[in-house]
Structures are given as structure tokens and as C-alpha cells.
């Protein structure tokens, strides 16, 4: 089955610790995204990547970092600098060549709770 | 600045009724308008999408109405069912940009 996988589904972290969220896709999509979802806030873009070894900050990149070493993988690190990291994190991908007019495919999400 | 305004924030409908969610956008360069459906604890999934060259698109019980002059588009769910209870997001994107702009979402509850 083609799709996007995120792991873990639930993640607990102590304050001051960095944590990495995994995102893998086998859809052969060039573009990948990370969103943060909070109640009533909709989907806010953290980082996105259009091609391997290249990525750009989204609207709320502070306290987060990413890498894109492989087409299939786009891990997100939530650093201790992120002041309010408890949220539901969604990874997405989309095909290239459609100039932005393309469906985004979302993973099942990771719920991060900082204790 | 919120470029896509979605309303209402929450909606309660009786089974068999019509659910209507509205979105308004500001950027006239937007030319792709998808709607996503998200069930609790899951990621959103594309429900239906429209381009501005048509005023309406229907897929089963779901219809998008598009008013280009008013810069508004809406989702109509006919014969709403309890299984339609979810959060719905509208979005807009434009050629040359891979970043869609999402509305803040509408939580729909359909009572049996």
C-alpha cells in the first residue's frame, strides 16, 4: 500500500529534551511538509521541502528543525527551544509538476505531550 | 493575516439535514480550492476539490459551490449522516506555490 507513515503515534517528552518525529512516504512525491495542529488553530506550516537536500521555513519554524537526506524521509526535530511543543503533528506530501495545484496526502499524525 | 476565512467554527446538524460550511479568500491568484475531511486522531484526507473555471462540483452527497466574483466557496453535505461527523478544512493554493493556505477548520457533529 502506498502512503505516509508517522511514528510514533504518541510521544511523551520531558521539558528540555529534544525529540525527533519520523515521517516516511512511498508515494514517490517530491514535496513534503510538516504541520502543527492545535484546537481552533487549523493547520500551521512548520517546514516544507520541495526536493532532497532542500527545505524552507514555514510560518512557525522557531524551535523546530528538519532534514531531507532522502526523498522518502522528512524527520522533524522538536528542540528544547520550542516553548509550547504539546500538539498534534502532521506530515504530508504532494507530487511535483502540478505547480501547487495538487492534493496533499497526510500521515496519521503524532501526538506529542511534554510533561 | 488570515488569507482563507472559514465559518462556522462548529456546526451541529440532525441526521438527514444539510450541512453548509463557508470559506472566503482574499488572494485572487488562488486557483485550486480543495476540502479536506479529518476524523479524530487521524490525518486529513482530500474530500473534493474545485478549480475556478466551474461554479459547482458534485461528488455524491458532497458539493462545492464557487463564487469567483465574491471570492467565496462553500461545502454542502446533503443528507448528512452521523458518519460525516468530522473536522472539515477548506484550502486554497495557486500556481507556482506548493503551499496551500488552510482555513481554521469546522467541527461538524451530525446527531442521529
JSON list of C-alpha atoms in Angstrom, two decimals:
[
{"chain": "A", "resi": 1, "resn": "UNK", "atom": "CA", "xyz": [0.00, 0.00, 0.00]},
{"chain": "A", "resi": 2, "resn": "UNK", "atom": "CA", "xyz": [1.27, 3.47, -0.86]},
{"chain": "A", "resi": 3, "resn": "UNK", "atom": "CA", "xyz": [1.06, 6.10, 1.81]},
{"chain": "A", "resi": 4, "resn": "UNK", "atom": "CA", "xyz": [2.67, 8.11, 4.55]},
{"chain": "A", "resi": 5, "resn": "UNK", "atom": "CA", "xyz": [3.69, 6.65, 7.88]},
{"chain": "A", "resi": 6, "resn": "UNK", "atom": "CA", "xyz": [4.45, 8.61, 11.01]},
{"chain": "A", "resi": 7, "resn": "UNK", "atom": "CA", "xyz": [5.94, 7.24, 14.17]},
{"chain": "A", "resi": 8, "resn": "UNK", "atom": "CA", "xyz": [5.39, 7.09, 16.98]},
{"chain": "A", "resi": 9, "resn": "UNK", "atom": "CA", "xyz": [1.65, 7.70, 17.28]},
{"chain": "A", "resi": 10, "resn": "UNK", "atom": "CA", "xyz": [2.05, 9.05, 20.82]},
{"chain": "A", "resi": 11, "resn": "UNK", "atom": "CA", "xyz": [5.18, 10.61, 22.24]},
{"chain": "A", "resi": 12, "resn": "UNK", "atom": "CA", "xyz": [5.92, 11.93, 25.69]},
{"chain": "A", "resi": 13, "resn": "UNK", "atom": "CA", "xyz": [8.85, 14.19, 26.39]},
{"chain": "A", "resi": 14, "resn": "UNK", "atom": "CA", "xyz": [10.28, 15.87, 29.41]},
{"chain": "A", "resi": 15, "resn": "UNK", "atom": "CA", "xyz": [10.92, 19.57, 29.27]},
{"chain": "A", "resi": 16, "resn": "UNK", "atom": "CA", "xyz": [14.39, 20.39, 27.99]},
{"chain": "A", "resi": 17, "resn": "UNK", "atom": "CA", "xyz": [14.67, 17.30, 25.79]},
{"chain": "A", "resi": 18, "resn": "UNK", "atom": "CA", "xyz": [14.87, 17.22, 22.04]},
{"chain": "A", "resi": 19, "resn": "UNK", "atom": "CA", "xyz": [12.69, 14.70, 20.26]},
{"chain": "A", "resi": 20, "resn": "UNK", "atom": "CA", "xyz": [12.51, 13.54, 16.64]},
{"chain": "A", "resi": 21, "resn": "UNK", "atom": "CA", "xyz": [9.30, 12.64, 14.83]},
{"chain": "A", "resi": 22, "resn": "UNK", "atom": "CA", "xyz": [9.56, 10.27, 11.91]},
{"chain": "A", "resi": 23, "resn": "UNK", "atom": "CA", "xyz": [7.83, 10.66, 8.55]},
{"chain": "A", "resi": 24, "resn": "UNK", "atom": "CA", "xyz": [8.23, 8.23, 5.65]},
{"chain": "A", "resi": 25, "resn": "UNK", "atom": "CA", "xyz": [6.41, 8.13, 2.31]},
{"chain": "A", "resi": 26, "resn": "UNK", "atom": "CA", "xyz": [6.43, 5.61, -0.52]},
{"chain": "A", "resi": 27, "resn": "UNK", "atom": "CA", "xyz": [4.34, 7.69, -2.92]},
{"chain": "A", "resi": 28, "resn": "UNK", "atom": "CA", "xyz": [7.38, 8.93, -4.83]},
{"chain": "A", "resi": 29, "resn": "UNK", "atom": "CA", "xyz": [6.38, 12.51, -4.03]},
{"chain": "A", "resi": 30, "resn": "UNK", "atom": "CA", "xyz": [8.95, 15.26, -4.25]},
{"chain": "A", "resi": 31, "resn": "UNK", "atom": "CA", "xyz": [7.35, 17.68, -1.81]},
{"chain": "A", "resi": 32, "resn": "UNK", "atom": "CA", "xyz": [6.94, 17.02, 1.90]},
{"chain": "A", "resi": 33, "resn": "UNK", "atom": "CA", "xyz": [5.54, 19.13, 4.71]},
{"chain": "A", "resi": 34, "resn": "UNK", "atom": "CA", "xyz": [5.21, 19.32, 8.47]},
{"chain": "A", "resi": 35, "resn": "UNK", "atom": "CA", "xyz": [2.18, 20.90, 10.10]},
{"chain": "A", "resi": 36, "resn": "UNK", "atom": "CA", "xyz": [1.24, 21.53, 13.67]},
{"chain": "A", "resi": 37, "resn": "UNK", "atom": "CA", "xyz": [-2.39, 21.27, 14.69]},
{"chain": "A", "resi": 38, "resn": "UNK", "atom": "CA", "xyz": [-3.82, 22.86, 17.82]},
{"chain": "A", "resi": 39, "resn": "UNK", "atom": "CA", "xyz": [-7.53, 23.10, 18.69]},
{"chain": "A", "resi": 40, "resn": "UNK", "atom": "CA", "xyz": [-9.13, 26.01, 16.85]},
{"chain": "A", "resi": 41, "resn": "UNK", "atom": "CA", "xyz": [-5.86, 26.91, 15.10]},
{"chain": "A", "resi": 42, "resn": "UNK", "atom": "CA", "xyz": [-6.20, 24.82, 11.98]},
{"chain": "A", "resi": 43, "resn": "UNK", "atom": "CA", "xyz": [-3.06, 23.55, 10.28]},
{"chain": "A", "resi": 44, "resn": "UNK", "atom": "CA", "xyz": [0.05, 25.67, 10.68]},
{"chain": "A", "resi": 45, "resn": "UNK", "atom": "CA", "xyz": [3.05, 25.03, 8.47]},
{"chain": "A", "resi": 46, "resn": "UNK", "atom": "CA", "xyz": [6.34, 24.36, 10.24]},
{"chain": "A", "resi": 47, "resn": "UNK", "atom": "CA", "xyz": [8.69, 23.39, 7.41]},
{"chain": "A", "resi": 48, "resn": "UNK", "atom": "CA", "xyz": [8.42, 22.15, 3.85]},
{"chain": "A", "resi": 49, "resn": "UNK", "atom": "CA", "xyz": [10.74, 20.58, 1.33]},
{"chain": "A", "resi": 50, "resn": "UNK", "atom": "CA", "xyz": [10.32, 20.54, -2.43]},
{"chain": "A", "resi": 51, "resn": "UNK", "atom": "CA", "xyz": [13.35, 18.40, -3.24]},
{"chain": "A", "resi": 52, "resn": "UNK", "atom": "CA", "xyz": [16.01, 16.35, -1.48]},
{"chain": "A", "resi": 53, "resn": "UNK", "atom": "CA", "xyz": [18.60, 18.34, 0.46]},
{"chain": "A", "resi": 54, "resn": "UNK", "atom": "CA", "xyz": [16.48, 21.48, 0.36]},
{"chain": "A", "resi": 55, "resn": "UNK", "atom": "CA", "xyz": [13.86, 22.79, 2.77]},
{"chain": "A", "resi": 56, "resn": "UNK", "atom": "CA", "xyz": [12.27, 26.10, 3.78]},
{"chain": "A", "resi": 57, "resn": "UNK", "atom": "CA", "xyz": [10.79, 27.51, 6.93]},
{"chain": "A", "resi": 58, "resn": "UNK", "atom": "CA", "xyz": [7.06, 27.78, 7.23]},
{"chain": "A", "resi": 59, "resn": "UNK", "atom": "CA", "xyz": [5.04, 30.09, 9.42]},
{"chain": "A", "resi": 60, "resn": "UNK", "atom": "CA", "xyz": [6.08, 28.67, 12.80]},
{"chain": "A", "resi": 61, "resn": "UNK", "atom": "CA", "xyz": [9.58, 27.22, 12.33]},
{"chain": "A", "resi": 62, "resn": "UNK", "atom": "CA", "xyz": [11.11, 28.56, 15.55]},
{"chain": "A", "resi": 63, "resn": "UNK", "atom": "CA", "xyz": [12.15, 25.73, 17.86]},
{"chain": "A", "resi": 64, "resn": "UNK", "atom": "CA", "xyz": [11.99, 23.09, 15.12]},
{"chain": "A", "resi": 65, "resn": "UNK", "atom": "CA", "xyz": [14.49, 21.61, 12.70]},
{"chain": "A", "resi": 66, "resn": "UNK", "atom": "CA", "xyz": [14.26, 19.20, 9.75]},
{"chain": "A", "resi": 67, "resn": "UNK", "atom": "CA", "xyz": [16.42, 17.29, 7.32]},
{"chain": "A", "resi": 68, "resn": "UNK", "atom": "CA", "xyz": [15.73, 15.86, 3.87]},
{"chain": "A", "resi": 69, "resn": "UNK", "atom": "CA", "xyz": [18.53, 13.45, 3.04]},
{"chain": "A", "resi": 70, "resn": "UNK", "atom": "CA", "xyz": [16.28, 11.01, 1.23]},
{"chain": "A", "resi": 71, "resn": "UNK", "atom": "CA", "xyz": [13.24, 11.53, -0.94]},
{"chain": "A", "resi": 72, "resn": "UNK", "atom": "CA", "xyz": [11.21, 9.18, 1.22]},
{"chain": "A", "resi": 73, "resn": "UNK", "atom": "CA", "xyz": [12.04, 10.67, 4.60]},
{"chain": "A", "resi": 74, "resn": "UNK", "atom": "CA", "xyz": [11.46, 14.04, 6.26]},
{"chain": "A", "resi": 75, "resn": "UNK", "atom": "CA", "xyz": [12.07, 13.83, 10.03]},
{"chain": "A", "resi": 76, "resn": "UNK", "atom": "CA", "xyz": [11.13, 16.71, 12.33]},
{"chain": "A", "resi": 77, "resn": "UNK", "atom": "CA", "xyz": [13.07, 17.51, 15.49]},
{"chain": "A", "resi": 78, "resn": "UNK", "atom": "CA", "xyz": [11.30, 19.41, 18.21]},
{"chain": "A", "resi": 79, "resn": "UNK", "atom": "CA", "xyz": [14.02, 21.14, 20.18]},
{"chain": "A", "resi": 80, "resn": "UNK", "atom": "CA", "xyz": [14.03, 22.39, 23.74]},
{"chain": "A", "resi": 81, "resn": "UNK", "atom": "CA", "xyz": [13.78, 25.90, 22.30]},
{"chain": "A", "resi": 82, "resn": "UNK", "atom": "CA", "xyz": [10.16, 25.26, 21.29]},
{"chain": "A", "resi": 83, "resn": "UNK", "atom": "CA", "xyz": [8.24, 26.90, 24.12]},
{"chain": "A", "resi": 84, "resn": "UNK", "atom": "CA", "xyz": [4.94, 25.10, 23.74]},
{"chain": "A", "resi": 85, "resn": "UNK", "atom": "CA", "xyz": [5.53, 21.83, 21.90]},
{"chain": "A", "resi": 86, "resn": "UNK", "atom": "CA", "xyz": [2.50, 19.87, 23.07]},
{"chain": "A", "resi": 87, "resn": "UNK", "atom": "CA", "xyz": [0.42, 19.41, 19.91]},
{"chain": "A", "resi": 88, "resn": "UNK", "atom": "CA", "xyz": [-0.66, 17.06, 17.14]},
{"chain": "A", "resi": 89, "resn": "UNK", "atom": "CA", "xyz": [1.94, 16.93, 14.36]},
{"chain": "A", "resi": 90, "resn": "UNK", "atom": "CA", "xyz": [1.04, 16.04, 10.80]},
{"chain": "A", "resi": 91, "resn": "UNK", "atom": "CA", "xyz": [3.36, 15.14, 7.96]},
{"chain": "A", "resi": 92, "resn": "UNK", "atom": "CA", "xyz": [2.17, 15.47, 4.37]},
{"chain": "A", "resi": 93, "resn": "UNK", "atom": "CA", "xyz": [3.46, 15.00, 0.85]},
{"chain": "A", "resi": 94, "resn": "UNK", "atom": "CA", "xyz": [2.39, 16.07, -2.61]},
{"chain": "A", "resi": 95, "resn": "UNK", "atom": "CA", "xyz": [3.54, 15.35, -6.15]},
{"chain": "A", "resi": 96, "resn": "UNK", "atom": "CA", "xyz": [5.56, 17.88, -8.08]},
{"chain": "A", "resi": 97, "resn": "UNK", "atom": "CA", "xyz": [4.90, 19.07, -11.57]},
{"chain": "A", "resi": 98, "resn": "UNK", "atom": "CA", "xyz": [1.45, 20.43, -10.82]},
{"chain": "A", "resi": 99, "resn": "UNK", "atom": "CA", "xyz": [2.54, 23.89, -9.72]},
{"chain": "A", "resi": 100, "resn": "UNK", "atom": "CA", "xyz": [0.88, 23.70, -6.35]},
{"chain": "A", "resi": 101, "resn": "UNK", "atom": "CA", "xyz": [-2.50, 22.57, -7.62]},
{"chain": "A", "resi": 102, "resn": "UNK", "atom": "CA", "xyz": [-2.15, 19.19, -6.05]},
{"chain": "A", "resi": 103, "resn": "UNK", "atom": "CA", "xyz": [-3.70, 17.12, -3.33]},
{"chain": "A", "resi": 104, "resn": "UNK", "atom": "CA", "xyz": [-1.77, 16.83, -0.11]},
{"chain": "A", "resi": 105, "resn": "UNK", "atom": "CA", "xyz": [-1.54, 13.35, 1.33]},
{"chain": "A", "resi": 106, "resn": "UNK", "atom": "CA", "xyz": [-1.37, 13.33, 5.12]},
{"chain": "A", "resi": 107, "resn": "UNK", "atom": "CA", "xyz": [0.05, 10.82, 7.54]},
{"chain": "A", "resi": 108, "resn": "UNK", "atom": "CA", "xyz": [-1.86, 9.65, 10.63]},
{"chain": "A", "resi": 109, "resn": "UNK", "atom": "CA", "xyz": [-0.12, 12.14, 12.90]},
{"chain": "A", "resi": 110, "resn": "UNK", "atom": "CA", "xyz": [1.97, 12.06, 16.07]},
{"chain": "A", "resi": 111, "resn": "UNK", "atom": "CA", "xyz": [0.59, 13.45, 19.31]},
{"chain": "A", "resi": 112, "resn": "UNK", "atom": "CA", "xyz": [3.41, 14.95, 21.34]},
{"chain": "A", "resi": 113, "resn": "UNK", "atom": "CA", "xyz": [2.94, 15.69, 25.01]},
{"chain": "A", "resi": 114, "resn": "UNK", "atom": "CA", "xyz": [5.53, 17.48, 27.07]},
{"chain": "A", "resi": 115, "resn": "UNK", "atom": "CA", "xyz": [5.47, 16.51, 30.72]},
{"chain": "B", "resi": 1, "resn": "UNK", "atom": "CA", "xyz": [-3.18, 37.85, 8.10]},
{"chain": "B", "resi": 2, "resn": "UNK", "atom": "CA", "xyz": [-5.62, 35.03, 7.56]},
{"chain": "B", "resi": 3, "resn": "UNK", "atom": "CA", "xyz": [-5.95, 34.57, 3.83]},
{"chain": "B", "resi": 4, "resn": "UNK", "atom": "CA", "xyz": [-8.73, 31.97, 3.99]},
{"chain": "B", "resi": 5, "resn": "UNK", "atom": "CA", "xyz": [-11.52, 32.59, 6.47]},
{"chain": "B", "resi": 6, "resn": "UNK", "atom": "CA", "xyz": [-13.70, 29.61, 7.32]},
{"chain": "B", "resi": 7, "resn": "UNK", "atom": "CA", "xyz": [-17.03, 29.60, 9.10]},
{"chain": "B", "resi": 8, "resn": "UNK", "atom": "CA", "xyz": [-18.65, 28.41, 11.23]},
{"chain": "B", "resi": 9, "resn": "UNK", "atom": "CA", "xyz": [-16.10, 27.08, 13.68]},
{"chain": "B", "resi": 10, "resn": "UNK", "atom": "CA", "xyz": [-18.56, 24.39, 14.77]},
{"chain": "B", "resi": 11, "resn": "UNK", "atom": "CA", "xyz": [-21.78, 23.04, 13.36]},
{"chain": "B", "resi": 12, "resn": "UNK", "atom": "CA", "xyz": [-24.43, 20.69, 14.70]},
{"chain": "B", "resi": 13, "resn": "UNK", "atom": "CA", "xyz": [-26.88, 19.12, 12.25]},
{"chain": "B", "resi": 14, "resn": "UNK", "atom": "CA", "xyz": [-29.57, 16.50, 12.55]},
{"chain": "B", "resi": 15, "resn": "UNK", "atom": "CA", "xyz": [-29.31, 13.33, 10.52]},
{"chain": "B", "resi": 16, "resn": "UNK", "atom": "CA", "xyz": [-30.71, 13.89, 7.06]},
{"chain": "B", "resi": 17, "resn": "UNK", "atom": "CA", "xyz": [-30.14, 17.63, 7.17]},
{"chain": "B", "resi": 18, "resn": "UNK", "atom": "CA", "xyz": [-27.89, 19.80, 5.04]},
{"chain": "B", "resi": 19, "resn": "UNK", "atom": "CA", "xyz": [-24.50, 20.90, 6.40]},
{"chain": "B", "resi": 20, "resn": "UNK", "atom": "CA", "xyz": [-23.04, 24.08, 4.93]},
{"chain": "B", "resi": 21, "resn": "UNK", "atom": "CA", "xyz": [-19.52, 25.34, 5.55]},
{"chain": "B", "resi": 22, "resn": "UNK", "atom": "CA", "xyz": [-18.28, 28.57, 4.02]},
{"chain": "B", "resi": 23, "resn": "UNK", "atom": "CA", "xyz": [-14.85, 29.90, 3.11]},
{"chain": "B", "resi": 24, "resn": "UNK", "atom": "CA", "xyz": [-13.75, 33.28, 1.83]},
{"chain": "B", "resi": 25, "resn": "UNK", "atom": "CA", "xyz": [-10.38, 34.11, 0.35]},
{"chain": "B", "resi": 26, "resn": "UNK", "atom": "CA", "xyz": [-8.52, 37.30, -0.43]},
{"chain": "B", "resi": 27, "resn": "UNK", "atom": "CA", "xyz": [-5.82, 36.38, -2.93]},
{"chain": "B", "resi": 28, "resn": "UNK", "atom": "CA", "xyz": [-7.25, 36.43, -6.45]},
{"chain": "B", "resi": 29, "resn": "UNK", "atom": "CA", "xyz": [-4.27, 34.38, -7.62]},
{"chain": "B", "resi": 30, "resn": "UNK", "atom": "CA", "xyz": [-5.66, 31.28, -5.89]},
{"chain": "B", "resi": 31, "resn": "UNK", "atom": "CA", "xyz": [-6.84, 28.78, -8.47]},
{"chain": "B", "resi": 32, "resn": "UNK", "atom": "CA", "xyz": [-7.29, 25.47, -6.65]},
{"chain": "B", "resi": 33, "resn": "UNK", "atom": "CA", "xyz": [-9.73, 25.00, -3.80]},
{"chain": "B", "resi": 34, "resn": "UNK", "atom": "CA", "xyz": [-9.76, 21.64, -2.00]},
{"chain": "B", "resi": 35, "resn": "UNK", "atom": "CA", "xyz": [-11.73, 20.50, 1.01]},
{"chain": "B", "resi": 36, "resn": "UNK", "atom": "CA", "xyz": [-10.24, 18.05, 3.49]},
{"chain": "B", "resi": 37, "resn": "UNK", "atom": "CA", "xyz": [-12.03, 15.82, 5.98]},
{"chain": "B", "resi": 38, "resn": "UNK", "atom": "CA", "xyz": [-10.37, 14.82, 9.24]},
{"chain": "B", "resi": 39, "resn": "UNK", "atom": "CA", "xyz": [-11.66, 12.25, 11.72]},
{"chain": "B", "resi": 40, "resn": "UNK", "atom": "CA", "xyz": [-10.49, 12.44, 15.37]},
{"chain": "B", "resi": 41, "resn": "UNK", "atom": "CA", "xyz": [-6.94, 11.22, 15.82]},
{"chain": "B", "resi": 42, "resn": "UNK", "atom": "CA", "xyz": [-6.37, 10.85, 12.08]},
{"chain": "B", "resi": 43, "resn": "UNK", "atom": "CA", "xyz": [-4.75, 12.90, 9.37]},
{"chain": "B", "resi": 44, "resn": "UNK", "atom": "CA", "xyz": [-6.89, 14.94, 6.95]},
{"chain": "B", "resi": 45, "resn": "UNK", "atom": "CA", "xyz": [-7.83, 13.43, 3.61]},
{"chain": "B", "resi": 46, "resn": "UNK", "atom": "CA", "xyz": [-8.94, 15.12, 0.42]},
{"chain": "B", "resi": 47, "resn": "UNK", "atom": "CA", "xyz": [-12.72, 15.10, 0.11]},
{"chain": "B", "resi": 48, "resn": "UNK", "atom": "CA", "xyz": [-13.41, 17.16, -3.00]},
{"chain": "B", "resi": 49, "resn": "UNK", "atom": "CA", "xyz": [-11.73, 20.00, -4.91]},
{"chain": "B", "resi": 50, "resn": "UNK", "atom": "CA", "xyz": [-12.67, 22.63, -7.45]},
{"chain": "B", "resi": 51, "resn": "UNK", "atom": "CA", "xyz": [-10.96, 24.95, -9.89]},
{"chain": "B", "resi": 52, "resn": "UNK", "atom": "CA", "xyz": [-12.39, 28.42, -10.62]},
{"chain": "B", "resi": 53, "resn": "UNK", "atom": "CA", "xyz": [-13.42, 27.59, -14.17]},
{"chain": "B", "resi": 54, "resn": "UNK", "atom": "CA", "xyz": [-16.57, 25.91, -12.82]},
{"chain": "B", "resi": 55, "resn": "UNK", "atom": "CA", "xyz": [-19.16, 27.18, -10.36]},
{"chain": "B", "resi": 56, "resn": "UNK", "atom": "CA", "xyz": [-20.12, 23.86, -8.85]},
{"chain": "B", "resi": 57, "resn": "UNK", "atom": "CA", "xyz": [-18.76, 20.36, -8.42]},
{"chain": "B", "resi": 58, "resn": "UNK", "atom": "CA", "xyz": [-20.69, 17.46, -7.01]},
{"chain": "B", "resi": 59, "resn": "UNK", "atom": "CA", "xyz": [-19.45, 14.10, -5.76]},
{"chain": "B", "resi": 60, "resn": "UNK", "atom": "CA", "xyz": [-22.14, 12.01, -4.17]},
{"chain": "B", "resi": 61, "resn": "UNK", "atom": "CA", "xyz": [-23.62, 13.89, -1.24]},
{"chain": "B", "resi": 62, "resn": "UNK", "atom": "CA", "xyz": [-20.82, 16.47, -1.26]},
{"chain": "B", "resi": 63, "resn": "UNK", "atom": "CA", "xyz": [-21.00, 19.63, -3.38]},
{"chain": "B", "resi": 64, "resn": "UNK", "atom": "CA", "xyz": [-18.64, 22.58, -3.68]},
{"chain": "B", "resi": 65, "resn": "UNK", "atom": "CA", "xyz": [-20.19, 25.87, -4.77]},
{"chain": "B", "resi": 66, "resn": "UNK", "atom": "CA", "xyz": [-17.76, 28.50, -6.03]},
{"chain": "B", "resi": 67, "resn": "UNK", "atom": "CA", "xyz": [-18.41, 32.24, -6.45]},
{"chain": "B", "resi": 68, "resn": "UNK", "atom": "CA", "xyz": [-15.41, 33.81, -8.10]},
{"chain": "B", "resi": 69, "resn": "UNK", "atom": "CA", "xyz": [-16.68, 37.39, -8.00]},
{"chain": "B", "resi": 70, "resn": "UNK", "atom": "CA", "xyz": [-17.40, 37.17, -4.29]},
{"chain": "B", "resi": 71, "resn": "UNK", "atom": "CA", "xyz": [-14.21, 35.20, -3.63]},
{"chain": "B", "resi": 72, "resn": "UNK", "atom": "CA", "xyz": [-16.16, 32.62, -1.70]},
{"chain": "B", "resi": 73, "resn": "UNK", "atom": "CA", "xyz": [-16.63, 28.88, -1.85]},
{"chain": "B", "resi": 74, "resn": "UNK", "atom": "CA", "xyz": [-18.67, 26.53, 0.23]},
{"chain": "B", "resi": 75, "resn": "UNK", "atom": "CA", "xyz": [-19.13, 22.85, 1.00]},
{"chain": "B", "resi": 76, "resn": "UNK", "atom": "CA", "xyz": [-22.62, 21.41, 1.12]},
{"chain": "B", "resi": 77, "resn": "UNK", "atom": "CA", "xyz": [-23.23, 17.98, 2.62]},
{"chain": "B", "resi": 78, "resn": "UNK", "atom": "CA", "xyz": [-26.64, 16.70, 1.65]},
{"chain": "B", "resi": 79, "resn": "UNK", "atom": "CA", "xyz": [-28.49, 14.10, 3.73]},
{"chain": "B", "resi": 80, "resn": "UNK", "atom": "CA", "xyz": [-25.89, 14.45, 6.50]},
{"chain": "B", "resi": 81, "resn": "UNK", "atom": "CA", "xyz": [-25.08, 11.23, 8.35]},
{"chain": "B", "resi": 82, "resn": "UNK", "atom": "CA", "xyz": [-23.51, 10.58, 11.78]},
{"chain": "B", "resi": 83, "resn": "UNK", "atom": "CA", "xyz": [-20.51, 9.15, 9.92]},
{"chain": "B", "resi": 84, "resn": "UNK", "atom": "CA", "xyz": [-19.91, 12.61, 8.44]},
{"chain": "B", "resi": 85, "resn": "UNK", "atom": "CA", "xyz": [-19.04, 13.90, 11.92]},
{"chain": "B", "resi": 86, "resn": "UNK", "atom": "CA", "xyz": [-15.51, 15.21, 11.48]},
{"chain": "B", "resi": 87, "resn": "UNK", "atom": "CA", "xyz": [-13.49, 18.38, 11.11]},
{"chain": "B", "resi": 88, "resn": "UNK", "atom": "CA", "xyz": [-13.55, 19.93, 7.67]},
{"chain": "B", "resi": 89, "resn": "UNK", "atom": "CA", "xyz": [-10.84, 22.22, 6.30]},
{"chain": "B", "resi": 90, "resn": "UNK", "atom": "CA", "xyz": [-11.04, 24.36, 3.23]},
{"chain": "B", "resi": 91, "resn": "UNK", "atom": "CA", "xyz": [-7.84, 25.35, 1.48]},
{"chain": "B", "resi": 92, "resn": "UNK", "atom": "CA", "xyz": [-6.63, 27.44, -1.42]},
{"chain": "B", "resi": 93, "resn": "UNK", "atom": "CA", "xyz": [-3.48, 27.35, -3.47]},
{"chain": "B", "resi": 94, "resn": "UNK", "atom": "CA", "xyz": [-2.07, 28.95, -6.57]},
{"chain": "B", "resi": 95, "resn": "UNK", "atom": "CA", "xyz": [0.12, 28.02, -9.44]},
{"chain": "B", "resi": 96, "resn": "UNK", "atom": "CA", "xyz": [3.82, 28.28, -8.68]},
{"chain": "B", "resi": 97, "resn": "UNK", "atom": "CA", "xyz": [3.36, 27.70, -4.97]},
{"chain": "B", "resi": 98, "resn": "UNK", "atom": "CA", "xyz": [3.42, 24.33, -3.28]},
{"chain": "B", "resi": 99, "resn": "UNK", "atom": "CA", "xyz": [2.00, 25.75, -0.09]},
{"chain": "B", "resi": 100, "resn": "UNK", "atom": "CA", "xyz": [-1.77, 25.66, 0.35]},
{"chain": "B", "resi": 101, "resn": "UNK", "atom": "CA", "xyz": [-3.43, 28.10, 2.70]},
{"chain": "B", "resi": 102, "resn": "UNK", "atom": "CA", "xyz": [-5.82, 26.36, 5.06]},
{"chain": "B", "resi": 103, "resn": "UNK", "atom": "CA", "xyz": [-8.89, 27.65, 6.82]},
{"chain": "B", "resi": 104, "resn": "UNK", "atom": "CA", "xyz": [-9.06, 27.06, 10.57]},
{"chain": "B", "resi": 105, "resn": "UNK", "atom": "CA", "xyz": [-11.50, 24.18, 10.28]},
{"chain": "B", "resi": 106, "resn": "UNK", "atom": "CA", "xyz": [-15.12, 23.42, 11.11]},
{"chain": "B", "resi": 107, "resn": "UNK", "atom": "CA", "xyz": [-16.09, 20.76, 13.59]},
{"chain": "B", "resi": 108, "resn": "UNK", "atom": "CA", "xyz": [-19.25, 19.06, 12.31]},
{"chain": "B", "resi": 109, "resn": "UNK", "atom": "CA", "xyz": [-21.42, 16.91, 14.53]},
{"chain": "B", "resi": 110, "resn": "UNK", "atom": "CA", "xyz": [-24.35, 15.07, 12.97]},
{"chain": "B", "resi": 111, "resn": "UNK", "atom": "CA", "xyz": [-26.85, 13.83, 15.54]},
{"chain": "B", "resi": 112, "resn": "UNK", "atom": "CA", "xyz": [-28.64, 10.55, 14.82]}
]
